PDB file of C-alpha atoms in Angstrom:
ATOM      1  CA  UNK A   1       0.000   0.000   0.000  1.00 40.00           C
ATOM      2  CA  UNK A   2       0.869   3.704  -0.984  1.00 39.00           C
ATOM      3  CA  UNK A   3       1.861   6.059   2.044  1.00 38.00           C
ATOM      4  CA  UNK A   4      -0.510   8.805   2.006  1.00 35.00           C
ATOM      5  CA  UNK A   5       0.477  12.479   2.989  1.00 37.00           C
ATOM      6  CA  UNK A   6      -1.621  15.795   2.585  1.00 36.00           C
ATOM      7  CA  UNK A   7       0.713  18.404   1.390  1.00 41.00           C
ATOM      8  CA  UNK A   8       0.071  22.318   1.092  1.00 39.00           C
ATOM      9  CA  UNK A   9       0.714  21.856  -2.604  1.00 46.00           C
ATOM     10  CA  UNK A  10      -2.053  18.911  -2.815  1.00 45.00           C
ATOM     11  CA  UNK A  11      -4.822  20.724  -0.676  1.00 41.00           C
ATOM     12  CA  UNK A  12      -4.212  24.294  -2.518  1.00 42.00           C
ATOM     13  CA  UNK A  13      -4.201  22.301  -6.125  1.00 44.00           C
ATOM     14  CA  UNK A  14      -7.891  20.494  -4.390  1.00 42.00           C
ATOM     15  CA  UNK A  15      -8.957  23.889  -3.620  1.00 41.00           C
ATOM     16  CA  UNK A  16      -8.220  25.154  -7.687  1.00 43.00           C
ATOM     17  CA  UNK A  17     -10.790  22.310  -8.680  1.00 44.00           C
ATOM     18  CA  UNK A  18     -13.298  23.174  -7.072  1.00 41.00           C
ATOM     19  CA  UNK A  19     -12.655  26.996  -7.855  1.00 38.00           C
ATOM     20  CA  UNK A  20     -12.531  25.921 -11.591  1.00 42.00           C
ATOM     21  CA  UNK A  21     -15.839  24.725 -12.124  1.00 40.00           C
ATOM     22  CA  UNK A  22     -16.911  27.485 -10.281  1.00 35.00           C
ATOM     23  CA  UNK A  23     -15.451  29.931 -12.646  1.00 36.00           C
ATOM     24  CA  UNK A  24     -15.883  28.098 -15.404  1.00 40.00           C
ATOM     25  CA  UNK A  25     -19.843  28.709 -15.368  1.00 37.00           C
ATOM     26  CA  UNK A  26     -21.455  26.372 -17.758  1.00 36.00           C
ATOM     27  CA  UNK A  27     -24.677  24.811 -16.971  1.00 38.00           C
ATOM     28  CA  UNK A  28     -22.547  21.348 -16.755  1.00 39.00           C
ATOM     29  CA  UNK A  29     -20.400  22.524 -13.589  1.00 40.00           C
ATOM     30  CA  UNK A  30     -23.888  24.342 -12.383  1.00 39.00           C
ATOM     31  CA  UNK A  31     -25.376  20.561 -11.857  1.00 41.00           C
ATOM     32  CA  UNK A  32     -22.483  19.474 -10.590  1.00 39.00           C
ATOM     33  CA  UNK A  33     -21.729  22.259  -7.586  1.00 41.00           C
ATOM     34  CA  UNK A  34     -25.489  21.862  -6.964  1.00 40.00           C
ATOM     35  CA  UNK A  35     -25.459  18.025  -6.994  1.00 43.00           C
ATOM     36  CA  UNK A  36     -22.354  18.240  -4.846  1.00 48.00           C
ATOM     37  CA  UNK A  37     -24.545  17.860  -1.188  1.00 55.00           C
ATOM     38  CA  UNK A  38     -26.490  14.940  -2.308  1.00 69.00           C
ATOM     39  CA  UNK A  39     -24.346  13.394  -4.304  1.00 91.00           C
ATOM     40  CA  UNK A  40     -21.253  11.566  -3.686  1.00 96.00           C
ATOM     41  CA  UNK A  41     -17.778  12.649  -5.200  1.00 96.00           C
ATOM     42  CA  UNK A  42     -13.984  12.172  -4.714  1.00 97.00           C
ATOM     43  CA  UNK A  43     -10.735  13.951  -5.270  1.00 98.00           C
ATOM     44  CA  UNK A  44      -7.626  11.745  -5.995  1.00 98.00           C
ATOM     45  CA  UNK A  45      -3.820  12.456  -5.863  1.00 98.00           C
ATOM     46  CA  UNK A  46      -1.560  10.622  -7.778  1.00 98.00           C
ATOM     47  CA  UNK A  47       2.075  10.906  -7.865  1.00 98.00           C
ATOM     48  CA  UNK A  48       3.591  10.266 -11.541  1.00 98.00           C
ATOM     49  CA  UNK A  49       6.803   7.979 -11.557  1.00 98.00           C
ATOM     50  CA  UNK A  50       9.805   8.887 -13.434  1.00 97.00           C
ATOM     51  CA  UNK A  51       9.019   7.596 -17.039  1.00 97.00           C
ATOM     52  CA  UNK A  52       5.633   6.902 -16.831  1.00 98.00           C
ATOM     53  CA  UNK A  53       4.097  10.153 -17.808  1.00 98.00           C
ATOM     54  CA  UNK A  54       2.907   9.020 -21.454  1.00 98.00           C
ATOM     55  CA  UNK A  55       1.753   5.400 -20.052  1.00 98.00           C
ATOM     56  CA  UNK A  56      -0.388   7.617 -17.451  1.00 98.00           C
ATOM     57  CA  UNK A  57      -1.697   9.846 -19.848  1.00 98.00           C
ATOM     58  CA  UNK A  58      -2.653   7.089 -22.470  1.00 98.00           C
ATOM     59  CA  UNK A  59      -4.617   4.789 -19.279  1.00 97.00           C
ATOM     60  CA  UNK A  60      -6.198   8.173 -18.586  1.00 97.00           C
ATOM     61  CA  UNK A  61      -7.094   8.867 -21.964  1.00 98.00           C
ATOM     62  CA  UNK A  62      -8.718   5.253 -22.125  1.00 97.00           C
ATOM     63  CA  UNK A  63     -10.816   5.725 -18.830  1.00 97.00           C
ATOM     64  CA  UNK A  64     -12.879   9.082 -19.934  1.00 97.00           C
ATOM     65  CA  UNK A  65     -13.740   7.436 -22.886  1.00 97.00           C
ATOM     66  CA  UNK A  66     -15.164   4.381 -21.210  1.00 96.00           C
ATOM     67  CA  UNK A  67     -16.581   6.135 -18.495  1.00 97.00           C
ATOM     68  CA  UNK A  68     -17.966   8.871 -20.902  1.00 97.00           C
ATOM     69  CA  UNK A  69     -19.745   6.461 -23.076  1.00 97.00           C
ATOM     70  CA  UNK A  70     -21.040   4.081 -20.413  1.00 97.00           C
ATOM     71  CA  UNK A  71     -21.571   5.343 -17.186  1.00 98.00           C
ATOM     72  CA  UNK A  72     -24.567   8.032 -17.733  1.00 97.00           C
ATOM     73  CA  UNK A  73     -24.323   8.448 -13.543  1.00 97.00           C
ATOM     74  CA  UNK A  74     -20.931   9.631 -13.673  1.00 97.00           C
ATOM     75  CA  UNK A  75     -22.014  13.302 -13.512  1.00 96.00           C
ATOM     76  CA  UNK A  76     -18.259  14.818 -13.800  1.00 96.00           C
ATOM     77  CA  UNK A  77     -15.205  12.862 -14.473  1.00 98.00           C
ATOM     78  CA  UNK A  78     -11.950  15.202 -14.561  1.00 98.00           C
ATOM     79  CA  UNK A  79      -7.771  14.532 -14.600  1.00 98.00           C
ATOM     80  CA  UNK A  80      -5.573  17.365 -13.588  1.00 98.00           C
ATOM     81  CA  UNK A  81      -2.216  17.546 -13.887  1.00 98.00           C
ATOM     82  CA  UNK A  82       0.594  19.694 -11.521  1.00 98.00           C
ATOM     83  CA  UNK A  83       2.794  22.437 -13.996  1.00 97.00           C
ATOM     84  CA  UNK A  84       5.333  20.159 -14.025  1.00 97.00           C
ATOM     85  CA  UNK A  85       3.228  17.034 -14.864  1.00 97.00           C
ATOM     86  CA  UNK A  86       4.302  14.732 -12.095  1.00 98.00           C
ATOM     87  CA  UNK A  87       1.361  15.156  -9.552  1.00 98.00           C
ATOM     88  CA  UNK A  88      -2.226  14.147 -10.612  1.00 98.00           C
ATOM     89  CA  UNK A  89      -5.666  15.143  -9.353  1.00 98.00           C
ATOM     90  CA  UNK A  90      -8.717  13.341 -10.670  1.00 98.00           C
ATOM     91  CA  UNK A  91     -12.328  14.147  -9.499  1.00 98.00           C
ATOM     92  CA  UNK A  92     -15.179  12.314  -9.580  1.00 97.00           C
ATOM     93  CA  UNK A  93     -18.664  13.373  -8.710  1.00 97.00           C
ATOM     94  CA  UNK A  94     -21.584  10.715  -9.111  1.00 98.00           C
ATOM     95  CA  UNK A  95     -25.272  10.681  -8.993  1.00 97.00           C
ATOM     96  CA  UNK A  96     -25.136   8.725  -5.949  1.00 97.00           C
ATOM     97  CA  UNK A  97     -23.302   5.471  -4.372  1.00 97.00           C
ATOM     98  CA  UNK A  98     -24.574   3.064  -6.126  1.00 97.00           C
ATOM     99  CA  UNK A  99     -22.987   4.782  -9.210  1.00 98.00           C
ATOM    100  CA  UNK A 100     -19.822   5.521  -7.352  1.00 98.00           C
ATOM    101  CA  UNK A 101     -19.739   1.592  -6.955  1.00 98.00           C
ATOM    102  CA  UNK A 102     -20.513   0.510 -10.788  1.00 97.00           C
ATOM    103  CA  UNK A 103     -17.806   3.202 -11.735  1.00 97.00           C
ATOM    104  CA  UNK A 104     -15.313   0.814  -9.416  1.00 97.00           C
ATOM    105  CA  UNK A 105     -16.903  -2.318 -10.824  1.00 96.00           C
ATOM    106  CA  UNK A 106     -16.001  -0.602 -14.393  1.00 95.00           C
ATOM    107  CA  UNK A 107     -12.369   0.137 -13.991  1.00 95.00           C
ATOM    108  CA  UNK A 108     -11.177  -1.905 -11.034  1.00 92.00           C
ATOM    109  CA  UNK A 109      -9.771  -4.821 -13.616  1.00 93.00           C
ATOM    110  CA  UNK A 110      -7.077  -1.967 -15.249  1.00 92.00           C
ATOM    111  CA  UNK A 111      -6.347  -0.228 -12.404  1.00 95.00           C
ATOM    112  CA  UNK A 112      -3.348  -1.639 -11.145  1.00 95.00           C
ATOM    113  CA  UNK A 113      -1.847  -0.750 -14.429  1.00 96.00           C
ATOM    114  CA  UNK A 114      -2.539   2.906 -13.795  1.00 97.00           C
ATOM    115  CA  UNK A 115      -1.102   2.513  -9.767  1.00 97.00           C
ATOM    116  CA  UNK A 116       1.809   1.274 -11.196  1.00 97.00           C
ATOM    117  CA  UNK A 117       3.038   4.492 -13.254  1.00 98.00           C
ATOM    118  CA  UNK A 118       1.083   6.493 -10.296  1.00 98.00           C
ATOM    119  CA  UNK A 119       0.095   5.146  -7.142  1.00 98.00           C
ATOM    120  CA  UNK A 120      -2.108   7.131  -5.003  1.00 98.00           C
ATOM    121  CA  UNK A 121      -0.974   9.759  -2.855  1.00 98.00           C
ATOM    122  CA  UNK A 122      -4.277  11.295  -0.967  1.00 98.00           C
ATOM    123  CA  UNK A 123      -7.966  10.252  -1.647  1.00 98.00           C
ATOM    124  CA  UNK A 124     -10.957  12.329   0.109  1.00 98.00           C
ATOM    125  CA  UNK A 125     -14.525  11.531  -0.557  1.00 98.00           C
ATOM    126  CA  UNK A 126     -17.585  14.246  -0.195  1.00 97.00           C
ATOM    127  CA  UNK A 127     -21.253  13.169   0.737  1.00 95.00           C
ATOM    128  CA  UNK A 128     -23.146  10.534   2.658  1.00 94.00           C
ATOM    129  CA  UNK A 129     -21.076   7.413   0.663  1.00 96.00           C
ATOM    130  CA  UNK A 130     -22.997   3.942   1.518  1.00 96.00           C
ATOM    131  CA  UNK A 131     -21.289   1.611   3.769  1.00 97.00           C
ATOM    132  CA  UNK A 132     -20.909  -0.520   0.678  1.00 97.00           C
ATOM    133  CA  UNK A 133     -18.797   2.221  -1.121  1.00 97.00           C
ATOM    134  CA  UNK A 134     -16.656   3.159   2.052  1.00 97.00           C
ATOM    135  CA  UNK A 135     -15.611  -0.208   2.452  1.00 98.00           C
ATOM    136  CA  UNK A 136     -15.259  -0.209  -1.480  1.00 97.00           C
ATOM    137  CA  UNK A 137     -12.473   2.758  -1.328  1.00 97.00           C
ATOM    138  CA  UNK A 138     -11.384   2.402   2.390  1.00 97.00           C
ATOM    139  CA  UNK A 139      -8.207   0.229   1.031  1.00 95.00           C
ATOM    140  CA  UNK A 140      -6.864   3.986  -0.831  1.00 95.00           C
ATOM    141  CA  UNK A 141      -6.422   5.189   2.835  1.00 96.00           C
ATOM    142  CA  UNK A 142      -9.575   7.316   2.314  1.00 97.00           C
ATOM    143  CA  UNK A 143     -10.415  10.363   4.359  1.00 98.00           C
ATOM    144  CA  UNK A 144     -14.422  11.224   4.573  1.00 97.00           C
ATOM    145  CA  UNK A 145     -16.035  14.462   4.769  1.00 96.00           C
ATOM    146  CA  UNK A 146     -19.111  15.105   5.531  1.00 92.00           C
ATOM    147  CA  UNK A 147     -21.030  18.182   4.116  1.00 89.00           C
ATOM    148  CA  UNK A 148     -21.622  20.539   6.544  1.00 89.00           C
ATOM    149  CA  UNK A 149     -23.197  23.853   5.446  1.00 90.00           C
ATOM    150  CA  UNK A 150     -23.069  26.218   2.163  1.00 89.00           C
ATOM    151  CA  UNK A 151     -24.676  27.098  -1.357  1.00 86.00           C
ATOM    152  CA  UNK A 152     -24.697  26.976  -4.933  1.00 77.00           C
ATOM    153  CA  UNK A 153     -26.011  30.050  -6.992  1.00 89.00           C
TER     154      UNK A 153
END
């Protein structure tokens, strides 16, 4: 298993997602900041080995088109990567648990492909998550949170 750290860097780069689809303003990233205290959702940090940028970026590639084809419950689905491409944030926002758990079922098999070139760093999941999807992602080192107060214009 991957030692997992919170760094400055990873919580401020966290904190420019969120502010992105903010500012970004489309009617897409409206559902999602709206859905964001019902549904469920997840930020994860990856760390990008040595020579494995391309392999990462090619898995990547192959997941959003899966996941954009076939998982209609998948409400937002988006890679990030640091300015000098070795740190990588991926967030995930789903209609619910249940979807959160058939997005698992979809890429679990290739995964370990992807951990390889970039095993994860942090993992922090929003919303009231099932026990059935805690357990699901507790082996990532997850840490919950719970919403706790705010709006969405």
């Amino acid at each position: 298993m991957s030692t997992f750290k919170i760094t400055r860097r990873g919580a401020m780069a966290a904190s420019a997602i969120a502010f992105a689809s903010l500012a970004a303003g489309t009617a897409a990233n409206a559902d999602l900041v709206n859905a964001s205290s019902d549904g469920v959702s997840y930020v994860v940090q990856m760390t990008i080995q040595d020579g494995g940028l391309e392999t990462f970026k090619e898995l990547a590639q192959g997941y959003i088109a899966s996941v954009e084809a076939n998982e209609a419950d998948t409400l937002t689905y988006q890679w990030w990567l640091d300015e000098d491409s070795s740190v990588a944030l991926l967030y995930e926002n789903f209609t619910d648990s249940d979807a959160l758990l058939t997005h698992l079922g979809n890429v679990g098999p290739s995964l370990g492909a992807l951990l390889e070139v970039a095993p994860i760093t942090r993992f922090e999941a929003f919303g009231d998550l099932s026990d059935a999807a805690r357990e699901a992602i507790a082996p990532f080192g997850t840490v919950h949170f719970s919403h706790f107060g705010g709006f969405n214009r």
